[in-house]
């Protein structure tokens, strides 16, 4: 009897140690591996998968000829041990032979990610690996601190952009203040922006007015409800929608009655 | 001369440990191609991948199909350690070993008594827990906190703040549990212990020469593996033996030697020059 009790106690004790240890370990591990605002090397797979896949070997860092990439240590914004870059310090110069992506043994950086066709299918449809298909992030402009928006002629980011005229275009507008000059406002096109961050690095103001955010943070999503019939293929969204089955969850007649009755509106 | 002889394996181990680190450092800073990457996943001579198999196991448990290079690298390492050399990673390669040995040296000098008793089996629990947590969290749970990886990344890539963890580990080993990390907690050491049971390289004990001086017990960091000393001839079979060779160096009776292969009598680096018996 006592031996069973002792055994149970021992079992409970070990269970507590394992459970407690597991909770502490799990929390620290999760905390050390979360990095929603990190910019990854070109060809990185989706962030959640990236953190799973990356073995933290640093071969991409070694392959980078510009010392752009760094491995995160304790207390940095990136998940511990994973590669990241800070474009204001050193941006990605879009090597045409993508040495970092190629060096990755784990699949966290995947050449297939550089093969994707852009959404705008007007130009070449080739599936060749091209560094310009990289989507490390998306440039975002804070127009209140951008001096070009303020009327000064500055096109530093536009000129520095490796996809000049595509990823950043200049929007011309009459300068209302002088009435005879133009404001040349930089506008980012997310169809082309690779997130390389050269614009952020060259921005002349004290704290860059154009900067790179991870695509996930810098983009919205129209969703399926709003359909622009004038846009090619937009109506295909209809197929995704679950149509409301009549008479099941909705009382169609009462809905129509409600719309026809104007009593409450004019009370 | 005799001092060098007395510490010949220790000197060789430090040479290998620091040499490998330097090769990795050169791989990063000077583009040397002998060894690239780090101990989590390296590349030998720009062709042969070498990967930490426990790290790959965690990736697989987290639900991601690891890249082919990683799988091949892990298989190579499994073969080298599991088939040939046993748990040599812990004593001949791992940079934490230098810290852990320094901690033991310090705690011996301070004559500090262990404050917390831990079972040496804790590490196997930790190893399994690491895999379970990897599945639950969807990330490599041990790699997320791995002090070995933190240390070699700090050195190879010249980072900055990870050394704080290493200092904490050193202090833990000195003040709380002697040889606490490497001998009781490290899941990677546990993993290598498990796969090293049947490796070819083992320590061989010749009981006829043994005088029960117990010097080997004093230097061994995993003394539970020495159960046959003074009792019977044979091999130190346990996978927990790291093949560090400290016992061979301190044995003045030619009762302990390296042995490669189960039945053959190849004594590598043995006591050939002093056996005039």
PDB file of N, CA and C in Angstrom, chain A residues 16-103:
ATOM      1  N   UNK A  16       5.591  16.939 -12.270  1.00  0.00           N
ATOM      2  CA  UNK A  16       5.671  18.376 -11.990  1.00  0.00           C
ATOM      3  C   UNK A  16       6.967  18.951 -12.534  1.00  0.00           C
ATOM      4  N   UNK A  17       8.074  18.212 -12.307  1.00  0.00           N
ATOM      5  CA  UNK A  17       9.368  18.692 -12.792  1.00  0.00           C
ATOM      6  C   UNK A  17       9.340  18.830 -14.316  1.00  0.00           C
ATOM      7  N   UNK A  18       8.847  17.774 -14.974  1.00  0.00           N
ATOM      8  CA  UNK A  18       8.801  17.805 -16.442  1.00  0.00           C
ATOM      9  C   UNK A  18       7.862  18.911 -16.920  1.00  0.00           C
ATOM     10  N   UNK A  19       6.684  18.982 -16.287  1.00  0.00           N
ATOM     11  CA  UNK A  19       5.706  19.997 -16.694  1.00  0.00           C
ATOM     12  C   UNK A  19       6.224  21.404 -16.466  1.00  0.00           C
ATOM     13  N   UNK A  20       6.762  21.625 -15.258  1.00  0.00           N
ATOM     14  CA  UNK A  20       7.285  22.958 -14.923  1.00  0.00           C
ATOM     15  C   UNK A  20       8.429  23.335 -15.826  1.00  0.00           C
ATOM     16  N   UNK A  21       9.375  22.388 -15.953  1.00  0.00           N
ATOM     17  CA  UNK A  21      10.525  22.634 -16.821  1.00  0.00           C
ATOM     18  C   UNK A  21      10.081  22.895 -18.246  1.00  0.00           C
ATOM     19  N   UNK A  22       9.123  22.105 -18.696  1.00  0.00           N
ATOM     20  CA  UNK A  22       8.619  22.266 -20.058  1.00  0.00           C
ATOM     21  C   UNK A  22       7.980  23.624 -20.271  1.00  0.00           C
ATOM     22  N   UNK A  23       7.225  24.085 -19.255  1.00  0.00           N
ATOM     23  CA  UNK A  23       6.568  25.393 -19.389  1.00  0.00           C
ATOM     24  C   UNK A  23       7.591  26.519 -19.475  1.00  0.00           C
ATOM     25  N   UNK A  24       8.578  26.478 -18.566  1.00  0.00           N
ATOM     26  CA  UNK A  24       9.613  27.522 -18.573  1.00  0.00           C
ATOM     27  C   UNK A  24      10.374  27.479 -19.894  1.00  0.00           C
ATOM     28  N   UNK A  25      10.823  26.292 -20.231  1.00  0.00           N
ATOM     29  CA  UNK A  25      11.584  26.103 -21.468  1.00  0.00           C
ATOM     30  C   UNK A  25      10.776  26.572 -22.678  1.00  0.00           C
ATOM     31  N   UNK A  26       9.519  26.098 -22.744  1.00  0.00           N
ATOM     32  CA  UNK A  26       8.676  26.442 -23.884  1.00  0.00           C
ATOM     33  C   UNK A  26       8.462  27.940 -24.021  1.00  0.00           C
ATOM     34  N   UNK A  27       8.235  28.606 -22.862  1.00  0.00           N
ATOM     35  CA  UNK A  27       8.006  30.050 -22.926  1.00  0.00           C
ATOM     36  C   UNK A  27       9.247  30.799 -23.387  1.00  0.00           C
ATOM     37  N   UNK A  28      10.403  30.407 -22.839  1.00  0.00           N
ATOM     38  CA  UNK A  28      11.641  31.075 -23.244  1.00  0.00           C
ATOM     39  C   UNK A  28      11.905  30.820 -24.724  1.00  0.00           C
ATOM     40  N   UNK A  29      11.694  29.557 -25.137  1.00  0.00           N
ATOM     41  CA  UNK A  29      11.957  29.212 -26.534  1.00  0.00           C
ATOM     42  C   UNK A  29      11.055  30.020 -27.462  1.00  0.00           C
ATOM     43  N   UNK A  30       9.777  30.095 -27.094  1.00  0.00           N
ATOM     44  CA  UNK A  30       8.823  30.829 -27.939  1.00  0.00           C
ATOM     45  C   UNK A  30       9.215  32.310 -28.000  1.00  0.00           C
ATOM     46  N   UNK A  31       9.587  32.852 -26.820  1.00  0.00           N
ATOM     47  CA  UNK A  31       9.953  34.270 -26.780  1.00  0.00           C
ATOM     48  C   UNK A  31      11.194  34.538 -27.627  1.00  0.00           C
ATOM     49  N   UNK A  32      12.153  33.620 -27.579  1.00  0.00           N
ATOM     50  CA  UNK A  32      13.397  33.855 -28.312  1.00  0.00           C
ATOM     51  C   UNK A  32      13.204  33.685 -29.814  1.00  0.00           C
ATOM     52  N   UNK A  33      12.105  33.075 -30.209  1.00  0.00           N
ATOM     53  CA  UNK A  33      11.911  32.820 -31.631  1.00  0.00           C
ATOM     54  C   UNK A  33      10.794  33.650 -32.255  1.00  0.00           C
ATOM     55  N   UNK A  34      10.387  34.716 -31.601  1.00  0.00           N
ATOM     56  CA  UNK A  34       9.338  35.523 -32.236  1.00  0.00           C
ATOM     57  C   UNK A  34       9.936  36.830 -32.731  1.00  0.00           C
ATOM     58  N   UNK A  35       9.661  37.148 -33.984  1.00  0.00           N
ATOM     59  CA  UNK A  35      10.261  38.354 -34.547  1.00  0.00           C
ATOM     60  C   UNK A  35       9.412  38.868 -35.703  1.00  0.00           C
ATOM     61  N   UNK A  36       8.275  39.461 -35.387  1.00  0.00           N
ATOM     62  CA  UNK A  36       7.362  39.889 -36.445  1.00  0.00           C
ATOM     63  C   UNK A  36       7.881  41.031 -37.315  1.00  0.00           C
ATOM     64  N   UNK A  37       8.853  41.798 -36.841  1.00  0.00           N
ATOM     65  CA  UNK A  37       9.300  42.951 -37.630  1.00  0.00           C
ATOM     66  C   UNK A  37      10.695  42.763 -38.201  1.00  0.00           C
ATOM     67  N   UNK A  38      11.040  41.521 -38.495  1.00  0.00           N
ATOM     68  CA  UNK A  38      12.377  41.238 -38.995  1.00  0.00           C
ATOM     69  C   UNK A  38      12.390  41.167 -40.517  1.00  0.00           C
ATOM     70  N   UNK A  39      13.442  41.696 -41.131  1.00  0.00           N
ATOM     71  CA  UNK A  39      13.607  41.563 -42.569  1.00  0.00           C
ATOM     72  C   UNK A  39      14.547  40.397 -42.859  1.00  0.00           C
ATOM     73  N   UNK A  40      14.077  39.476 -43.667  1.00  0.00           N
ATOM     74  CA  UNK A  40      14.828  38.248 -43.970  1.00  0.00           C
ATOM     75  C   UNK A  40      15.566  38.378 -45.292  1.00  0.00           C
ATOM     76  N   UNK A  41      16.573  37.513 -45.515  1.00  0.00           N
ATOM     77  CA  UNK A  41      17.301  37.516 -46.791  1.00  0.00           C
ATOM     78  C   UNK A  41      16.366  37.182 -47.959  1.00  0.00           C
ATOM     79  N   UNK A  42      16.790  37.490 -49.185  1.00  0.00           N
ATOM     80  CA  UNK A  42      15.957  37.170 -50.348  1.00  0.00           C
ATOM     81  C   UNK A  42      15.690  35.676 -50.454  1.00  0.00           C
ATOM     82  N   UNK A  43      14.482  35.323 -50.844  1.00  0.00           N
ATOM     83  CA  UNK A  43      14.128  33.917 -51.008  1.00  0.00           C
ATOM     84  C   UNK A  43      13.612  33.277 -49.742  1.00  0.00           C
ATOM     85  N   UNK A  44      13.450  34.082 -48.669  1.00  0.00           N
ATOM     86  CA  UNK A  44      12.961  33.508 -47.413  1.00  0.00           C
ATOM     87  C   UNK A  44      11.515  33.064 -47.576  1.00  0.00           C
ATOM     88  N   UNK A  45      11.210  31.908 -47.010  1.00  0.00           N
ATOM     89  CA  UNK A  45       9.829  31.445 -47.029  1.00  0.00           C
ATOM     90  C   UNK A  45       9.052  32.212 -45.952  1.00  0.00           C
ATOM     91  N   UNK A  46       7.784  32.004 -45.903  1.00  0.00           N
ATOM     92  CA  UNK A  46       6.916  32.722 -44.958  1.00  0.00           C
ATOM     93  C   UNK A  46       7.468  32.650 -43.526  1.00  0.00           C
ATOM     94  N   UNK A  47       7.371  33.760 -42.797  1.00  0.00           N
ATOM     95  CA  UNK A  47       8.082  33.902 -41.513  1.00  0.00           C
ATOM     96  C   UNK A  47       7.888  32.732 -40.532  1.00  0.00           C
ATOM     97  N   UNK A  48       6.645  32.281 -40.349  1.00  0.00           N
ATOM     98  CA  UNK A  48       6.419  31.183 -39.403  1.00  0.00           C
ATOM     99  C   UNK A  48       7.175  29.925 -39.813  1.00  0.00           C
ATOM    100  N   UNK A  49       7.140  29.650 -41.120  1.00  0.00           N
ATOM    101  CA  UNK A  49       7.839  28.473 -41.630  1.00  0.00           C
ATOM    102  C   UNK A  49       9.348  28.701 -41.560  1.00  0.00           C
ATOM    103  N   UNK A  50       9.757  29.939 -41.803  1.00  0.00           N
ATOM    104  CA  UNK A  50      11.180  30.270 -41.800  1.00  0.00           C
ATOM    105  C   UNK A  50      11.798  29.949 -40.440  1.00  0.00           C
ATOM    106  N   UNK A  51      11.106  30.352 -39.379  1.00  0.00           N
ATOM    107  CA  UNK A  51      11.623  30.109 -38.031  1.00  0.00           C
ATOM    108  C   UNK A  51      11.698  28.611 -37.749  1.00  0.00           C
ATOM    109  N   UNK A  52      10.751  27.865 -38.311  1.00  0.00           N
ATOM    110  CA  UNK A  52      10.779  26.414 -38.171  1.00  0.00           C
ATOM    111  C   UNK A  52      11.978  25.804 -38.893  1.00  0.00           C
ATOM    112  N   UNK A  53      12.212  26.290 -40.098  1.00  0.00           N
ATOM    113  CA  UNK A  53      13.178  25.642 -40.984  1.00  0.00           C
ATOM    114  C   UNK A  53      14.616  26.019 -40.686  1.00  0.00           C
ATOM    115  N   UNK A  54      14.859  27.274 -40.323  1.00  0.00           N
ATOM    116  CA  UNK A  54      16.237  27.776 -40.219  1.00  0.00           C
ATOM    117  C   UNK A  54      17.012  27.043 -39.129  1.00  0.00           C
ATOM    118  N   UNK A  55      18.202  26.525 -39.491  1.00  0.00           N
ATOM    119  CA  UNK A  55      19.018  25.797 -38.505  1.00  0.00           C
ATOM    120  C   UNK A  55      20.074  26.701 -37.894  1.00  0.00           C
ATOM    121  N   UNK A  56      20.073  27.964 -38.293  1.00  0.00           N
ATOM    122  CA  UNK A  56      20.919  28.986 -37.669  1.00  0.00           C
ATOM    123  C   UNK A  56      22.403  28.739 -37.902  1.00  0.00           C
ATOM    124  N   UNK A  57      22.750  28.288 -39.118  1.00  0.00           N
ATOM    125  CA  UNK A  57      24.140  27.953 -39.394  1.00  0.00           C
ATOM    126  C   UNK A  57      24.935  29.146 -39.902  1.00  0.00           C
ATOM    127  N   UNK A  58      24.261  30.181 -40.383  1.00  0.00           N
ATOM    128  CA  UNK A  58      24.968  31.386 -40.800  1.00  0.00           C
ATOM    129  C   UNK A  58      25.651  31.299 -42.158  1.00  0.00           C
ATOM    130  N   UNK A  59      25.340  30.285 -42.950  1.00  0.00           N
ATOM    131  CA  UNK A  59      25.994  30.196 -44.262  1.00  0.00           C
ATOM    132  C   UNK A  59      25.552  31.327 -45.181  1.00  0.00           C
ATOM    133  N   UNK A  60      24.315  31.788 -45.033  1.00  0.00           N
ATOM    134  CA  UNK A  60      23.854  32.925 -45.841  1.00  0.00           C
ATOM    135  C   UNK A  60      24.634  34.176 -45.469  1.00  0.00           C
ATOM    136  N   UNK A  61      24.914  34.314 -44.156  1.00  0.00           N
ATOM    137  CA  UNK A  61      25.685  35.470 -43.684  1.00  0.00           C
ATOM    138  C   UNK A  61      27.079  35.452 -44.299  1.00  0.00           C
ATOM    139  N   UNK A  62      27.687  34.266 -44.328  1.00  0.00           N
ATOM    140  CA  UNK A  62      29.029  34.142 -44.895  1.00  0.00           C
ATOM    141  C   UNK A  62      29.027  34.381 -46.403  1.00  0.00           C
ATOM    142  N   UNK A  63      27.909  34.007 -47.056  1.00  0.00           N
ATOM    143  CA  UNK A  63      27.858  34.138 -48.503  1.00  0.00           C
ATOM    144  C   UNK A  63      27.639  35.579 -48.942  1.00  0.00           C
ATOM    145  N   UNK A  64      27.083  36.399 -48.059  1.00  0.00           N
ATOM    146  CA  UNK A  64      26.745  37.778 -48.439  1.00  0.00           C
ATOM    147  C   UNK A  64      28.003  38.608 -48.639  1.00  0.00           C
ATOM    148  N   UNK A  65      28.230  39.124 -49.855  1.00  0.00           N
ATOM    149  CA  UNK A  65      29.469  39.856 -50.125  1.00  0.00           C
ATOM    150  C   UNK A  65      29.475  41.270 -49.538  1.00  0.00           C
ATOM    151  N   UNK A  66      28.323  41.761 -49.111  1.00  0.00           N
ATOM    152  CA  UNK A  66      28.255  43.145 -48.623  1.00  0.00           C
ATOM    153  C   UNK A  66      28.143  43.229 -47.096  1.00  0.00           C
ATOM    154  N   UNK A  67      28.237  42.089 -46.419  1.00  0.00           N
ATOM    155  CA  UNK A  67      28.019  42.064 -44.969  1.00  0.00           C
ATOM    156  C   UNK A  67      26.665  42.668 -44.590  1.00  0.00           C
ATOM    157  N   UNK A  68      25.696  42.445 -45.449  1.00  0.00           N
ATOM    158  CA  UNK A  68      24.349  42.934 -45.156  1.00  0.00           C
ATOM    159  C   UNK A  68      23.717  42.098 -44.048  1.00  0.00           C
ATOM    160  N   UNK A  69      23.872  40.784 -44.194  1.00  0.00           N
ATOM    161  CA  UNK A  69      23.167  39.866 -43.298  1.00  0.00           C
ATOM    162  C   UNK A  69      23.932  39.690 -41.999  1.00  0.00           C
ATOM    163  N   UNK A  70      23.158  39.562 -40.926  1.00  0.00           N
ATOM    164  CA  UNK A  70      23.734  39.304 -39.610  1.00  0.00           C
ATOM    165  C   UNK A  70      22.931  38.198 -38.946  1.00  0.00           C
ATOM    166  N   UNK A  71      23.572  37.490 -38.008  1.00  0.00           N
ATOM    167  CA  UNK A  71      22.826  36.526 -37.200  1.00  0.00           C
ATOM    168  C   UNK A  71      22.420  37.228 -35.912  1.00  0.00           C
ATOM    169  N   UNK A  72      21.191  36.992 -35.499  1.00  0.00           N
ATOM    170  CA  UNK A  72      20.702  37.670 -34.298  1.00  0.00           C
ATOM    171  C   UNK A  72      21.270  37.025 -33.048  1.00  0.00           C
ATOM    172  N   UNK A  73      21.729  37.856 -32.120  1.00  0.00           N
ATOM    173  CA  UNK A  73      22.132  37.338 -30.821  1.00  0.00           C
ATOM    174  C   UNK A  73      21.075  37.773 -29.806  1.00  0.00           C
ATOM    175  N   UNK A  74      21.366  37.601 -28.532  1.00  0.00           N
ATOM    176  CA  UNK A  74      20.355  37.882 -27.517  1.00  0.00           C
ATOM    177  C   UNK A  74      20.041  39.389 -27.477  1.00  0.00           C
ATOM    178  N   UNK A  75      18.775  39.703 -27.375  1.00  0.00           N
ATOM    179  CA  UNK A  75      18.382  41.106 -27.230  1.00  0.00           C
ATOM    180  C   UNK A  75      18.225  41.835 -28.550  1.00  0.00           C
ATOM    181  N   UNK A  76      18.154  41.125 -29.650  1.00  0.00           N
ATOM    182  CA  UNK A  76      17.916  41.794 -30.922  1.00  0.00           C
ATOM    183  C   UNK A  76      16.497  41.509 -31.415  1.00  0.00           C
ATOM    184  N   UNK A  77      16.087  42.276 -32.427  1.00  0.00           N
ATOM    185  CA  UNK A  77      14.692  42.179 -32.849  1.00  0.00           C
ATOM    186  C   UNK A  77      14.385  40.857 -33.540  1.00  0.00           C
ATOM    187  N   UNK A  78      15.415  40.228 -34.095  1.00  0.00           N
ATOM    188  CA  UNK A  78      15.190  38.991 -34.833  1.00  0.00           C
ATOM    189  C   UNK A  78      15.253  37.782 -33.910  1.00  0.00           C
ATOM    190  N   UNK A  79      14.593  36.700 -34.333  1.00  0.00           N
ATOM    191  CA  UNK A  79      14.625  35.465 -33.561  1.00  0.00           C
ATOM    192  C   UNK A  79      16.072  35.011 -33.376  1.00  0.00           C
ATOM    193  N   UNK A  80      16.403  34.570 -32.160  1.00  0.00           N
ATOM    194  CA  UNK A  80      17.773  34.203 -31.800  1.00  0.00           C
ATOM    195  C   UNK A  80      18.427  33.288 -32.838  1.00  0.00           C
ATOM    196  N   UNK A  81      19.567  33.724 -33.349  1.00  0.00           N
ATOM    197  CA  UNK A  81      20.352  32.881 -34.241  1.00  0.00           C
ATOM    198  C   UNK A  81      19.954  32.950 -35.703  1.00  0.00           C
ATOM    199  N   UNK A  82      18.860  33.637 -36.013  1.00  0.00           N
ATOM    200  CA  UNK A  82      18.406  33.668 -37.406  1.00  0.00           C
ATOM    201  C   UNK A  82      18.964  34.900 -38.139  1.00  0.00           C
ATOM    202  N   UNK A  83      19.092  34.816 -39.464  1.00  0.00           N
ATOM    203  CA  UNK A  83      19.660  35.925 -40.217  1.00  0.00           C
ATOM    204  C   UNK A  83      18.653  37.049 -40.456  1.00  0.00           C
ATOM    205  N   UNK A  84      19.141  38.262 -40.469  1.00  0.00           N
ATOM    206  CA  UNK A  84      18.278  39.413 -40.743  1.00  0.00           C
ATOM    207  C   UNK A  84      19.152  40.540 -41.251  1.00  0.00           C
ATOM    208  N   UNK A  85      18.534  41.600 -41.725  1.00  0.00           N
ATOM    209  CA  UNK A  85      19.325  42.777 -42.089  1.00  0.00           C
ATOM    210  C   UNK A  85      18.600  44.060 -41.754  1.00  0.00           C
ATOM    211  N   UNK A  86      19.406  45.099 -41.553  1.00  0.00           N
ATOM    212  CA  UNK A  86      18.872  46.415 -41.244  1.00  0.00           C
ATOM    213  C   UNK A  86      19.240  47.355 -42.379  1.00  0.00           C
ATOM    214  N   UNK A  87      18.288  47.650 -43.268  1.00  0.00           N
ATOM    215  CA  UNK A  87      18.617  48.382 -44.490  1.00  0.00           C
ATOM    216  C   UNK A  87      19.190  49.777 -44.266  1.00  0.00           C
ATOM    217  N   UNK A  88      18.831  50.452 -43.189  1.00  0.00           N
ATOM    218  CA  UNK A  88      19.383  51.792 -42.967  1.00  0.00           C
ATOM    219  C   UNK A  88      20.895  51.705 -42.781  1.00  0.00           C
ATOM    220  N   UNK A  89      21.372  50.574 -42.221  1.00  0.00           N
ATOM    221  CA  UNK A  89      22.817  50.378 -42.066  1.00  0.00           C
ATOM    222  C   UNK A  89      23.411  49.828 -43.350  1.00  0.00           C
ATOM    223  N   UNK A  90      23.041  48.606 -43.702  1.00  0.00           N
ATOM    224  CA  UNK A  90      23.490  48.031 -44.974  1.00  0.00           C
ATOM    225  C   UNK A  90      22.288  47.378 -45.649  1.00  0.00           C
ATOM    226  N   UNK A  91      21.874  47.870 -46.800  1.00  0.00           N
ATOM    227  CA  UNK A  91      20.738  47.258 -47.492  1.00  0.00           C
ATOM    228  C   UNK A  91      21.174  46.023 -48.276  1.00  0.00           C
ATOM    229  N   UNK A  92      20.202  45.355 -48.877  1.00  0.00           N
ATOM    230  CA  UNK A  92      20.514  44.230 -49.760  1.00  0.00           C
ATOM    231  C   UNK A  92      20.745  44.782 -51.164  1.00  0.00           C
ATOM    232  N   UNK A  93      21.864  44.419 -51.772  1.00  0.00           N
ATOM    233  CA  UNK A  93      22.188  44.972 -53.090  1.00  0.00           C
ATOM    234  C   UNK A  93      21.730  44.072 -54.240  1.00  0.00           C
ATOM    235  N   UNK A  94      20.877  43.120 -53.943  1.00  0.00           N
ATOM    236  CA  UNK A  94      20.241  42.291 -54.973  1.00  0.00           C
ATOM    237  C   UNK A  94      21.244  41.648 -55.926  1.00  0.00           C
ATOM    238  N   UNK A  95      22.217  40.926 -55.394  1.00  0.00           N
ATOM    239  CA  UNK A  95      23.173  40.198 -56.232  1.00  0.00           C
ATOM    240  C   UNK A  95      22.386  39.358 -57.240  1.00  0.00           C
ATOM    241  N   UNK A  96      22.794  39.426 -58.492  1.00  0.00           N
ATOM    242  CA  UNK A  96      22.027  38.699 -59.501  1.00  0.00           C
ATOM    243  C   UNK A  96      22.228  37.188 -59.403  1.00  0.00           C
ATOM    244  N   UNK A  97      23.267  36.766 -58.647  1.00  0.00           N
ATOM    245  CA  UNK A  97      23.477  35.319 -58.509  1.00  0.00           C
ATOM    246  C   UNK A  97      23.051  34.795 -57.128  1.00  0.00           C
ATOM    247  N   UNK A  98      22.310  35.666 -56.368  1.00  0.00           N
ATOM    248  CA  UNK A  98      21.697  35.268 -55.089  1.00  0.00           C
ATOM    249  C   UNK A  98      22.536  34.276 -54.267  1.00  0.00           C
ATOM    250  N   UNK A  99      23.767  34.647 -53.865  1.00  0.00           N
ATOM    251  CA  UNK A  99      24.615  33.697 -53.126  1.00  0.00           C
ATOM    252  C   UNK A  99      24.029  33.247 -51.795  1.00  0.00           C
ATOM    253  N   UNK A 100      23.307  34.136 -51.114  1.00  0.00           N
ATOM    254  CA  UNK A 100      22.778  33.768 -49.795  1.00  0.00           C
ATOM    255  C   UNK A 100      21.691  32.704 -49.926  1.00  0.00           C
ATOM    256  N   UNK A 101      20.785  32.926 -50.877  1.00  0.00           N
ATOM    257  CA  UNK A 101      19.690  31.967 -51.060  1.00  0.00           C
ATOM    258  C   UNK A 101      20.250  30.602 -51.423  1.00  0.00           C
ATOM    259  N   UNK A 102      21.282  30.636 -52.256  1.00  0.00           N
ATOM    260  CA  UNK A 102      21.844  29.389 -52.728  1.00  0.00           C
ATOM    261  C   UNK A 102      22.593  28.640 -51.620  1.00  0.00           C
ATOM    262  N   UNK A 103      23.145  29.406 -50.668  1.00  0.00           N
ATOM    263  CA  UNK A 103      23.955  28.778 -49.621  1.00  0.00           C
ATOM    264  C   UNK A 103      23.110  28.052 -48.586  1.00  0.00           C
TER     265      UNK A 103
END
